Amino acid sequence: MTSPPQRTAASPTPVVGLTLGCDYNPEQWSPTIWEQDVRLMRQAGVDLVAINIFGWSHLEPRPDEFDFDSLDRVVNLLHRHGIRINLGTGTASPPPWLTTRHPEILPMAADGTRRYPGGRQAWCPSSPIFRRRALALVDEVARQYGAHPAVALWHVSNELGCHNAHCYCDESAEAFRRWLQKRYGTIETLNDRWGTTVWSQRYGDWSEVQPPRLALSAGNPSQTLDFHRFSSDELLDYYRDEVAVLRRHSTKPITTNFMVTAHIRNLDYWRWAPEVDLVANDHYLDHRLGEPTAELAFAADLTRGLATGRPWMLMESSTSAVSWQPHNLAKAPGELLRNSLTHVARGADAVCFFQWRASAQGPEKFHSAMLPHAGTDTATWREVLRLSAALNRLDEVAGSTVEAEVGLLFSWQSWWATEGESRPSQSITYLDQVHRAYRALRELGVTTDVVAPTARLDRYRLVVVPCLHLVTDDEAAAIEAYVAAGGHVLVTFFSGIVDHDDRIRLDGYPGAFRDLLGVTVEEFVPLLPEVEVSLDTGARARLWAERLRVTTADPVARYVEGPVTGVPAVTRNSFGAGTAWYLATELRADALRDVVREAIRMAGVRPLGPEGDGSVEVVRRRADRRSYLFVINHGTADIQYTAAGIDLVTGDVVRGLVRVPAGDVRVIREESA
Ligand code: GAL
């Protein structure tokens, strides 16, 4: 048995070991409650507290009049108790005096109507007045606390682009034109790249170009795509401006909370991630999805991809129900621990919650918190203490990195392009296709890195390319080179269809991958949602088919019924020293898993987890000579897993079959490492 390792310094989070943290909104409570809060935070082992996220109207109650008294008290109170601070710049929501004096900062929807204040984030990302005012606040906050010893991290704004990513006002239109001018140089180039000959859209002058405001028919998809890119860049520019102000007064790390989660797709985080000192994500289980736990694992793996494999921070999650879904489900006993440790297993070194104390007022009064309305004699509080104890026992895991043999390519730009207004089938959505591929891998016990199409691929035995509709020439060439050199790839339908400008790649689909896959497709043949067709392997397929011919590929499965009977639906091609699979239809989950099982077998992928319904997740984190095996049992029956080492959760020495009770988690520091 190896001796207990030293804590690692490799974790990028501002606290030694694994961090437990929360958002705290003391402005909602009286100072007598603050004292109680901090005592309970200590009892719960809270290391890091995010404050001043929505502080603007308190800090600057009237224009240019700043009042730091209560924030000072909270900062010093936390400091006295040894709790580190994740300090918000306070700019997330403008105060009413600002929107009243300057209604022109309010965002405008695509139909030209303004959005009133009354909610949050009511500001246009291109508004110079908003920016000037917000940066003035950041300057004051940074001057005040930039060197404060309790401040461990800066939290810029909050979930940038959650509500206000797309603004269509005149100010935004001007900014969009400037962005386009920088990108294309001349209006002729823009005309060419946007294909404005279609529907008489040729522009003679920049001033004629608009954001994609609500029109009578479908708009120009290249314009819409560029508006997505612009909107993401515009907020990134805003983030950079806040960072520049903070840097004048502080050397502390700076970040902002991303929203890598289902349904929010406004920012291209591949462009953002290199700009934050530490990747931080907010994640909430979404019960509108079929399998929220699978989506949690996916989001965590994608967040790790953004952190280029390094540890990252879960900046927000919930202890139990949220308050913004149609049905806000409470967490079952043990679920809080499993959810949190799934993030840790997949690379998080910090687990933080929104929020510390459940609000008594406001739109989030029904949102769970670490400290519920009912106080400490509650299941949630006990679950929080249990998590805290587990994180303490797992401190040594901090800084280690996750092992994965499979890479899955993910692209926000492809997401935007895939879901253009006019497309072959509205039933094909990007995230759904990505999640299906991911779930098949997860159910086969495989750990997957979710990475950018520009990522280094040669470290993977298999690369999965789901619905990569928009792909650049360079990205396609890198995928081809990877396979030519002996890599294995699995591409799913609607990939490789358009270039960077959203222009169809001609001479047969799937344009960019035709040679790699050894097929050519002359026509898409979408199926109505209720139609299912059989393949000669017995598999069932739906939603999508293609009039496909193999050129060099071998057919693996063909349709035996439906509009393209006899045509291959699944193919495999030898390309250079490697293998390229193509799925030209949406296979039912069991059939998809059969294909993926064969692909991972041929690629030599060694799954860590058992094959099943995904209710057992096994992930390994490694650091130098140590490794940690996370075995998470979401199921209702006990399971057994073979391992040897020390179970850090129970402290038991284990060798051979380890029992993981239903709903529980084991983390084994492995002996062999
Ligand atoms: C996040 C937000 C928090 C809180 C939370 C509730 O989007 O950053 O302020 O609203 O959701 O789930």
XYZ file of C-alpha atoms and ligand atoms in Angstrom:
685
model
C 0.000 0.000 0.000
C 1.435 3.400 -0.939
C 1.623 6.074 1.743
C -1.020 8.855 1.677
C -0.004 11.375 -0.961
C 0.679 15.032 -0.331
C -1.868 17.569 -1.443
C -1.122 18.689 -4.948
C -0.440 22.263 -5.978
C -1.619 21.519 -9.499
C -5.230 22.539 -8.924
C -6.046 25.911 -10.426
C -8.772 26.686 -7.897
C -7.937 29.328 -5.309
C -8.394 27.014 -2.322
C -6.144 24.078 -1.398
C -7.831 20.732 -2.002
C -11.372 20.451 -3.295
C -13.434 23.572 -2.761
C -16.962 23.763 -1.403
C -18.585 27.093 -2.168
C -21.742 29.054 -2.762
C -23.313 32.279 -3.950
C -24.302 34.460 -1.060
C -26.712 37.385 -1.242
C -26.391 39.036 2.184
C -28.154 42.157 0.883
C -31.364 40.109 1.133
C -30.884 39.678 4.891
C -30.270 41.752 8.000
C -26.769 41.901 9.531
C -27.851 39.742 12.483
C -28.501 36.935 10.033
C -25.034 37.428 8.488
C -23.355 36.373 11.723
C -25.479 33.267 11.884
C -24.797 32.557 8.222
C -21.063 32.682 8.605
C -21.172 30.409 11.649
C -23.205 27.870 9.701
C -20.943 28.237 6.668
C -18.062 27.215 8.864
C -20.038 24.303 10.192
C -20.753 23.236 6.608
C -17.099 23.600 5.640
C -17.717 26.322 3.063
C -14.367 27.505 1.645
C -15.355 30.054 -0.962
C -18.266 32.470 -1.137
C -19.392 34.453 -4.182
C -20.773 37.845 -3.199
C -21.738 41.086 -4.911
C -23.082 39.354 -7.995
C -26.164 41.576 -8.122
C -24.775 44.358 -5.951
C -24.947 47.403 -8.221
C -28.069 49.139 -6.870
C -26.657 48.815 -3.335
C -23.137 49.944 -4.130
C -24.197 52.848 -6.312
C -27.647 53.844 -5.092
C -27.492 57.095 -7.083
C -25.281 57.989 -10.054
C -21.634 58.307 -8.992
C -22.467 57.929 -5.295
C -20.781 54.830 -3.961
C -21.504 53.158 -0.661
C -19.297 50.254 0.327
C -20.286 50.066 3.998
C -22.309 46.892 3.978
C -20.082 45.134 1.452
C -17.086 46.027 3.630
C -18.803 44.467 6.611
C -19.561 41.254 4.747
C -16.064 41.031 3.256
C -14.465 41.513 6.652
C -16.852 39.138 8.377
C -16.021 36.372 5.901
C -12.341 37.186 6.176
C -12.398 37.000 9.982
C -13.811 33.515 9.691
C -11.225 32.392 7.168
C -13.661 32.108 4.260
C -12.261 33.094 0.873
C -14.198 35.385 -1.424
C -15.160 35.003 -5.046
C -15.922 38.665 -5.596
C -18.519 39.698 -8.116
C -17.889 42.876 -10.051
C -21.560 43.624 -9.445
C -22.441 44.532 -13.024
C -24.870 41.705 -13.835
C -27.972 43.883 -13.618
C -28.166 47.666 -13.970
C -29.904 49.638 -11.197
C -33.284 51.245 -11.955
C -31.834 54.783 -12.005
C -29.673 53.783 -14.968
C -32.411 52.197 -17.073
C -34.728 55.089 -16.194
C -32.260 57.768 -17.266
C -31.035 55.800 -20.243
C -33.765 53.546 -21.594
C -31.635 53.216 -24.741
C -29.438 50.690 -22.915
C -32.354 48.241 -22.768
C -32.063 45.294 -25.152
C -34.240 45.085 -28.250
C -35.790 41.864 -29.548
C -35.690 40.824 -33.210
C -39.142 42.334 -33.753
C -37.959 45.787 -32.661
C -39.641 45.808 -29.255
C -37.615 46.814 -26.208
C -37.346 44.600 -23.171
C -38.249 46.438 -19.996
C -36.266 46.266 -16.784
C -37.899 44.308 -13.965
C -36.034 41.082 -14.497
C -32.271 40.904 -14.759
C -29.511 41.490 -17.316
C -31.549 44.239 -19.002
C -28.699 45.752 -20.968
C -27.532 45.804 -24.543
C -24.034 44.334 -24.923
C -23.145 47.071 -27.435
C -24.434 50.009 -25.397
C -21.569 52.484 -24.792
C -23.499 54.077 -21.928
C -23.973 50.777 -20.163
C -20.340 49.894 -20.667
C -19.086 53.211 -19.374
C -21.280 52.991 -16.284
C -20.483 49.318 -15.602
C -16.743 49.826 -15.976
C -16.885 52.777 -13.601
C -18.446 50.474 -11.008
C -15.834 47.773 -11.646
C -13.143 50.377 -11.150
C -14.552 51.331 -7.748
C -14.961 47.710 -6.644
C -11.481 46.755 -7.841
C -9.919 49.787 -6.190
C -11.661 48.929 -2.949
C -10.954 45.185 -2.803
C -8.290 44.456 -5.437
C -5.655 43.709 -2.836
C -7.890 42.459 -0.019
C -6.400 39.232 1.359
C -9.798 37.497 1.478
C -10.436 37.980 -2.230
C -9.356 34.789 -3.965
C -11.072 35.183 -7.309
C -12.888 37.783 -9.411
C -16.311 36.869 -10.748
C -17.026 39.099 -13.745
C -20.716 39.974 -14.130
C -22.838 36.813 -14.116
C -23.620 34.238 -16.789
C -22.879 36.702 -19.564
C -25.347 36.274 -22.412
C -27.873 34.234 -20.444
C -30.761 36.561 -21.325
C -29.291 39.414 -23.361
C -26.911 37.788 -25.849
C -28.820 38.955 -28.910
C -29.780 42.583 -29.102
C -31.190 44.039 -32.345
C -31.180 47.754 -31.485
C -29.535 50.432 -33.648
C -26.476 50.500 -31.423
C -26.083 46.742 -31.901
C -26.632 47.140 -35.646
C -23.751 49.632 -35.756
C -21.512 47.316 -33.766
C -22.474 44.397 -36.020
C -21.473 46.448 -39.098
C -18.130 47.323 -37.517
C -17.530 43.646 -36.744
C -18.433 42.670 -40.315
C -16.199 45.363 -41.796
C -13.294 44.063 -39.789
C -14.033 40.526 -40.885
C -14.676 41.077 -44.573
C -12.960 44.347 -45.440
C -15.147 45.162 -48.419
C -18.873 45.005 -48.997
C -18.200 42.894 -52.120
C -16.585 40.231 -49.965
C -19.559 40.264 -47.618
C -21.913 39.888 -50.598
C -19.929 36.908 -51.780
C -19.649 35.217 -48.378
C -23.329 35.712 -47.553
C -24.593 34.728 -51.001
C -26.646 37.911 -51.276
C -27.480 37.257 -54.935
C -30.247 35.064 -53.539
C -33.536 36.959 -53.093
C -32.109 40.255 -54.299
C -30.131 41.001 -51.154
C -27.003 42.543 -52.690
C -25.662 45.363 -50.519
C -24.150 48.491 -52.033
C -23.010 50.010 -48.745
C -22.322 48.905 -45.172
C -25.089 51.160 -43.869
C -27.640 48.905 -45.588
C -26.639 45.849 -43.548
C -28.877 44.979 -40.587
C -28.866 42.425 -37.813
C -31.206 39.552 -38.717
C -34.314 41.370 -37.528
C -37.685 39.676 -37.782
C -38.608 39.404 -41.466
C -41.587 38.088 -43.399
C -39.841 34.924 -44.492
C -36.754 32.972 -43.537
C -33.705 35.217 -43.457
C -30.219 34.796 -44.850
C -28.592 31.929 -42.913
C -25.044 33.277 -43.335
C -26.163 36.604 -41.879
C -27.774 34.814 -38.933
C -24.658 32.719 -38.388
C -22.466 35.805 -38.396
C -24.849 37.514 -35.983
C -24.345 34.601 -33.578
C -20.583 34.944 -33.952
C -20.754 38.703 -33.528
C -22.969 38.473 -30.428
C -20.599 36.015 -28.762
C -17.586 38.182 -29.632
C -19.331 41.340 -28.457
C -19.875 39.953 -24.966
C -16.345 38.593 -24.943
C -15.166 42.090 -25.739
C -17.213 43.326 -22.806
C -15.633 40.658 -20.575
C -12.174 41.800 -21.704
C -13.050 45.381 -20.811
C -13.989 44.380 -17.263
C -10.796 42.326 -17.004
C -8.696 45.300 -18.117
C -10.192 47.442 -15.353
C -9.684 44.734 -12.711
C -6.086 44.298 -13.812
C -5.373 47.949 -13.061
C -5.932 47.234 -9.364
C -5.568 43.519 -8.775
C -3.421 40.516 -9.558
C -6.010 37.959 -8.394
C -7.312 35.359 -10.899
C -10.335 36.428 -12.923
C -13.147 34.366 -14.365
C -16.813 34.397 -15.259
C -19.367 31.628 -15.006
C -20.084 29.787 -18.273
C -23.375 28.064 -19.011
C -22.388 24.740 -20.513
C -25.793 23.219 -20.219
C -28.686 22.132 -22.376
C -30.761 24.810 -24.156
C -28.301 27.690 -23.847
C -26.153 28.084 -26.908
C -25.429 31.784 -27.165
C -21.680 31.923 -26.712
C -18.882 30.119 -28.500
C -17.005 29.093 -25.385
C -14.085 27.707 -27.417
C -13.277 31.368 -28.059
C -13.923 32.397 -24.466
C -12.091 29.680 -22.545
C -8.534 30.844 -23.300
C -9.413 34.256 -21.830
C -10.425 33.190 -18.320
C -7.841 32.395 -15.652
C -9.916 29.444 -14.536
C -12.791 27.730 -16.350
C -15.969 27.901 -14.268
C -19.340 26.454 -15.181
C -22.897 26.626 -13.889
C -24.874 23.445 -14.190
C -28.392 22.493 -13.169
C -30.134 19.187 -13.825
C -32.719 19.731 -16.510
C -35.719 17.495 -16.049
C -37.153 18.553 -19.393
C -34.531 16.226 -20.877
C -34.980 12.476 -21.109
C -31.808 11.729 -19.151
C -30.687 14.656 -17.025
C -27.842 12.716 -15.378
C -26.357 11.823 -18.757
C -26.508 15.493 -19.728
C -24.752 16.399 -16.479
C -21.898 14.022 -17.376
C -21.758 15.440 -20.900
C -21.673 19.046 -19.674
C -18.907 18.194 -17.205
C -16.866 16.505 -19.938
C -17.356 19.509 -22.216
C -16.364 21.899 -19.436
C -13.190 19.853 -18.986
C -12.623 20.207 -22.732
C -12.870 23.983 -22.346
C -10.315 23.767 -19.552
C -8.074 21.794 -21.978
C -8.171 18.859 -19.597
C -7.131 20.808 -16.509
C -9.317 20.910 -13.408
C -12.179 23.391 -13.465
C -14.749 24.844 -11.151
C -18.438 24.083 -10.794
C -19.441 27.649 -9.969
C -23.166 27.029 -9.507
C -25.408 24.024 -9.069
C -28.419 23.311 -6.885
C -28.742 21.342 -3.685
C -32.262 20.330 -4.707
C -34.968 21.880 -6.934
C -34.524 24.920 -9.174
C -37.387 27.339 -9.778
C -37.257 27.957 -13.527
C -38.413 24.684 -15.056
C -42.073 23.759 -15.581
C -41.776 21.061 -12.891
C -39.018 21.642 -10.387
C -38.093 18.274 -8.981
C -36.497 17.959 -5.557
C -33.385 15.805 -5.382
C -33.789 12.300 -4.026
C -31.721 11.180 -1.014
C -28.077 10.804 -2.103
C -28.583 12.606 -5.392
C -26.777 15.739 -4.251
C -23.655 13.720 -3.449
C -23.841 11.738 -6.694
C -24.374 14.819 -8.853
C -21.565 16.710 -7.153
C -19.095 13.839 -7.262
C -19.931 13.217 -10.921
C -18.645 16.731 -11.595
C -15.566 15.998 -9.483
C -15.001 12.658 -11.212
C -15.064 14.500 -14.527
C -12.537 17.106 -13.499
C -14.132 19.677 -11.189
C -11.954 20.755 -8.253
C -14.688 22.959 -6.809
C -18.364 22.343 -6.131
C -20.372 25.494 -5.497
C -24.069 26.151 -5.144
C -26.596 28.777 -5.885
C -27.147 29.774 -3.192
C -26.227 29.769 0.480
C -29.549 30.733 2.101
C -32.870 30.251 0.327
C -34.415 33.635 -0.538
C -37.587 34.693 1.216
C -38.534 37.075 -1.572
C -38.108 37.547 -5.279
C -38.396 35.289 -8.315
C -36.073 32.664 -6.833
C -37.853 32.212 -3.513
C -38.720 28.625 -4.434
C -35.149 27.755 -5.479
C -33.319 25.347 -3.200
C -30.222 26.427 -1.292
C -27.635 24.972 1.068
C -29.636 26.357 3.947
C -33.349 25.812 3.199
C -36.244 27.936 4.458
C -36.863 25.275 7.094
C -33.348 25.625 8.524
C -30.810 23.040 9.580
C -33.100 20.266 10.757
C -33.642 19.249 7.165
C -32.572 16.532 4.765
C -30.948 19.118 2.485
C -28.746 20.462 5.263
C -27.698 16.939 6.204
C -26.922 16.188 2.546
C -24.788 19.335 2.435
C -22.831 18.208 5.517
C -22.400 14.782 3.982
C -21.051 16.267 0.754
C -18.744 18.546 2.693
C -17.292 15.613 4.622
C -16.827 13.643 1.392
C -15.058 16.542 -0.317
C -12.718 16.853 2.663
C -11.816 13.209 2.410
C -11.209 13.637 -1.323
C -9.013 16.737 -1.031
C -5.982 14.933 -2.418
C -7.826 14.390 -5.731
C -7.500 18.114 -6.530
C -5.138 18.813 -9.395
C -5.418 15.352 -10.958
C -6.726 14.986 -14.503
C -9.257 12.689 -16.142
C -8.257 9.775 -18.377
C -10.134 9.347 -21.656
C -9.460 7.334 -24.798
C -12.316 8.722 -26.865
C -12.777 12.274 -28.093
C -16.100 13.716 -29.236
C -16.000 16.883 -31.337
C -18.318 19.677 -30.263
C -18.862 23.013 -31.987
C -21.109 25.951 -31.096
C -20.733 27.276 -34.624
C -21.961 23.987 -36.015
C -24.843 24.088 -33.526
C -25.884 27.502 -34.877
C -25.531 26.377 -38.498
C -27.336 23.044 -37.987
C -30.412 24.748 -36.623
C -30.916 27.301 -39.352
C -34.516 28.302 -40.085
C -34.803 26.325 -43.354
C -33.406 22.838 -43.153
C -34.274 19.318 -44.286
C -35.907 18.332 -40.996
C -36.877 20.401 -37.980
C -36.662 17.197 -35.947
C -32.892 17.166 -36.285
C -31.421 19.260 -33.509
C -27.739 19.503 -32.847
C -27.614 18.832 -29.134
C -29.952 15.903 -29.448
C -27.670 14.238 -31.995
C -24.595 14.979 -29.891
C -26.244 13.664 -26.738
C -27.280 10.441 -28.486
C -23.701 9.684 -29.507
C -22.412 10.637 -26.067
C -25.007 8.489 -24.303
C -24.059 5.426 -26.354
C -20.447 5.830 -25.215
C -21.465 6.421 -21.606
C -23.697 3.351 -21.629
C -20.743 1.334 -22.896
C -18.725 2.472 -19.877
C -16.450 4.771 -21.880
C -15.078 8.091 -20.594
C -15.183 10.711 -23.336
C -13.355 13.989 -23.723
C -15.614 16.536 -25.397
C -13.267 18.731 -27.391
C -13.128 21.393 -30.096
C -12.913 20.368 -33.747
C -9.472 21.987 -33.696
C -8.244 19.828 -30.779
C -5.263 17.501 -31.037
C -6.775 14.155 -31.992
C -3.835 11.751 -31.976
C -4.222 11.074 -28.247
C -7.546 9.317 -28.875
C -8.203 5.768 -30.018
C -11.573 6.828 -31.400
C -12.957 10.224 -32.387
C -16.727 10.674 -32.648
C -18.036 13.404 -34.938
C -21.763 13.867 -34.349
C -23.653 16.244 -36.632
C -20.646 18.425 -37.411
C -22.694 20.183 -40.063
C -20.381 23.171 -40.426
C -16.751 22.239 -40.668
C -13.823 24.320 -41.867
C -11.338 23.035 -44.430
C -8.631 22.883 -41.763
C -10.792 20.953 -39.331
C -11.820 18.446 -42.020
C -8.173 18.046 -43.077
C -7.106 17.396 -39.463
C -9.757 14.701 -39.046
C -8.672 13.105 -42.315
C -4.997 13.211 -41.330
C -5.816 11.611 -37.973
C -7.552 8.673 -39.680
C -4.911 8.361 -42.405
C -2.340 7.946 -39.631
C -4.291 5.049 -38.100
C -7.054 6.738 -36.098
C -10.646 5.570 -35.913
C -13.513 7.935 -36.498
C -17.289 7.656 -36.357
C -19.193 10.373 -38.221
C -22.954 10.823 -38.006
C -25.311 12.227 -40.661
C -25.636 15.923 -41.571
C -21.902 16.345 -40.883
C -19.498 17.985 -43.320
C -22.264 19.656 -45.314
C -21.347 23.355 -45.234
C -18.173 25.414 -45.044
C -17.344 28.254 -42.669
C -19.700 30.618 -44.546
C -22.598 28.143 -44.453
C -22.122 27.423 -48.148
C -22.908 23.874 -49.324
C -19.850 21.805 -50.192
C -20.711 20.670 -53.712
C -20.325 17.429 -55.689
C -22.135 15.148 -53.269
C -22.664 15.023 -49.544
C -21.151 14.740 -47.008
C -18.867 17.184 -48.797
C -15.975 17.535 -46.383
C -15.949 13.846 -45.446
C -16.814 12.141 -48.760
C -13.334 10.709 -49.362
C -12.723 9.910 -45.728
C -15.987 7.965 -45.462
C -15.852 6.466 -48.961
C -19.461 7.364 -49.749
C -21.307 9.895 -51.843
C -24.836 11.080 -51.194
C -27.027 12.654 -53.847
C -30.064 13.490 -51.749
C -31.267 13.625 -48.161
C -34.429 11.609 -47.515
C -35.800 12.708 -44.128
C -38.517 10.577 -42.559
C -41.589 11.796 -40.744
C -41.204 11.598 -36.947
C -43.637 8.716 -36.566
C -41.972 6.538 -39.254
C -39.494 3.806 -38.372
C -37.716 1.587 -40.883
C -35.795 -1.674 -40.491
C -32.266 -2.471 -41.567
C -30.999 -5.897 -42.625
C -29.214 -6.224 -39.266
C -32.571 -6.034 -37.513
C -31.802 -2.495 -36.314
C -34.529 0.147 -36.459
C -33.891 3.637 -37.761
C -35.841 6.877 -37.881
C -35.947 10.554 -38.900
C -33.259 10.488 -41.539
C -32.125 8.531 -44.598
C -29.907 9.332 -47.557
C -29.704 8.323 -51.193
C -26.165 7.080 -50.645
C -23.670 5.156 -52.786
C -20.518 3.614 -51.428
C -17.369 4.484 -53.355
C -14.700 2.759 -51.279
C -16.626 1.956 -48.075
C -18.184 -1.367 -47.094
C -21.879 -1.350 -46.280
C -22.473 -2.497 -42.685
C -26.263 -2.269 -42.708
C -28.858 -1.584 -45.436
C -32.518 -0.551 -45.387
C -34.937 -3.374 -46.017
C -37.921 -1.050 -46.223
C -38.849 2.582 -46.669
C -37.978 5.140 -49.331
C -34.385 3.986 -49.895
C -34.748 0.211 -49.595
C -31.495 -1.569 -50.425
C -29.343 1.514 -49.768
C -26.619 1.390 -47.075
C -27.478 3.162 -43.809
C -24.248 2.340 -41.960
C -20.859 2.065 -43.663
C -17.213 1.518 -42.760
C -14.254 2.642 -44.809
C -10.552 1.880 -44.586
C -8.738 5.146 -45.070
C -4.941 5.151 -44.957
C -4.011 3.235 -41.837
C -7.318 4.004 -40.114
C -11.048 3.333 -40.173
C -13.968 5.676 -40.769
C -17.541 4.745 -39.853
C -20.564 6.585 -41.186
C -24.038 6.563 -39.693
C -26.398 7.888 -42.338
C -29.515 7.587 -40.198
C -30.698 7.968 -36.614
C -30.450 4.476 -35.168
C -32.534 3.568 -32.165
C -30.480 3.713 -28.966
C -29.872 -0.057 -28.753
C -28.790 -0.244 -32.397
C -26.603 2.823 -32.047
C -24.928 1.208 -29.069
C -24.270 -1.937 -31.154
C -22.428 0.114 -33.779
C -20.493 2.139 -31.216
C -19.576 -1.069 -29.356
C -18.067 -2.452 -32.543
C -16.280 0.837 -33.274
C -14.686 0.983 -29.817
C -13.731 -2.690 -30.028
C -11.964 -2.193 -33.354
C -10.283 0.952 -32.057
C -9.037 -0.858 -28.955
C -10.858 1.393 -26.494
C -10.894 -0.094 -22.973
C -14.111 0.930 -21.193
C -13.720 1.488 -17.462
C -17.367 1.097 -16.616
C -19.788 -1.748 -17.177
C -22.123 -1.757 -20.157
C -25.666 -0.897 -19.115
C -28.155 1.918 -18.976
C -25.641 4.489 -17.761
C -26.695 4.130 -14.138
C -23.154 3.136 -13.186
C -20.415 5.608 -14.073
C -16.736 4.771 -13.634
C -14.159 7.482 -14.272
C -10.447 7.664 -13.420
C -8.512 10.780 -12.429
C -4.737 10.570 -12.425
C -1.825 12.645 -11.141
C 1.776 11.533 -11.565
C 1.981 8.307 -9.597
C -1.522 8.377 -8.126
C -4.878 7.470 -9.557
C -8.431 7.676 -8.292
C -11.286 5.556 -9.494
C -14.744 7.091 -9.098
C -17.562 4.532 -9.123
C -20.957 6.220 -9.068
C -24.046 4.092 -8.699
C -27.157 6.022 -9.741
C -29.157 2.801 -9.731
C -31.527 1.221 -7.230
C -29.500 -1.976 -6.750
C -26.090 -2.491 -5.140
C -23.293 -3.223 -7.600
C -19.810 -4.674 -7.383
C -16.687 -3.384 -9.045
C -13.186 -4.819 -9.069
C -10.553 -2.535 -7.576
C -7.707 -2.450 -5.098
C -6.632 0.401 -2.866
C -8.220 2.639 -0.259
C -11.780 3.813 -0.556
C -11.473 7.471 0.354
C -15.211 7.772 1.045
C -15.347 5.072 3.749
C -11.647 4.805 4.611
C -11.799 1.040 3.980
C -8.972 -0.911 2.414
C -10.467 -2.689 -0.567
C -9.142 -5.499 -2.709
C -11.142 -7.476 -5.257
C -14.859 -6.889 -5.527
C -15.929 -3.564 -4.028
C -19.588 -3.194 -3.172
C -21.115 0.146 -4.149
C -24.530 0.392 -2.492
C -27.511 1.624 -4.491
C -27.352 5.394 -4.925
C -23.861 5.689 -3.465
C -20.350 6.622 -4.571
C -16.933 5.093 -3.970
C -13.627 6.779 -4.755
C -10.692 4.424 -4.638
C -7.111 5.581 -4.455
C -5.700 2.767 -6.528
C -2.913 0.607 -5.256
C -1.361 -0.299 -8.571
C -0.726 3.324 -9.459
C -28.195 30.952 -12.638
C -27.836 32.315 -12.089
C -28.081 32.434 -10.621
C -29.406 31.815 -10.256
C -29.443 30.394 -10.717
C -30.718 29.678 -10.364
O -28.573 31.078 -13.974
O -26.497 32.631 -12.377
O -28.041 33.794 -10.268
O -30.414 32.558 -10.869
O -29.305 30.356 -12.111
O -30.756 28.374 -10.856
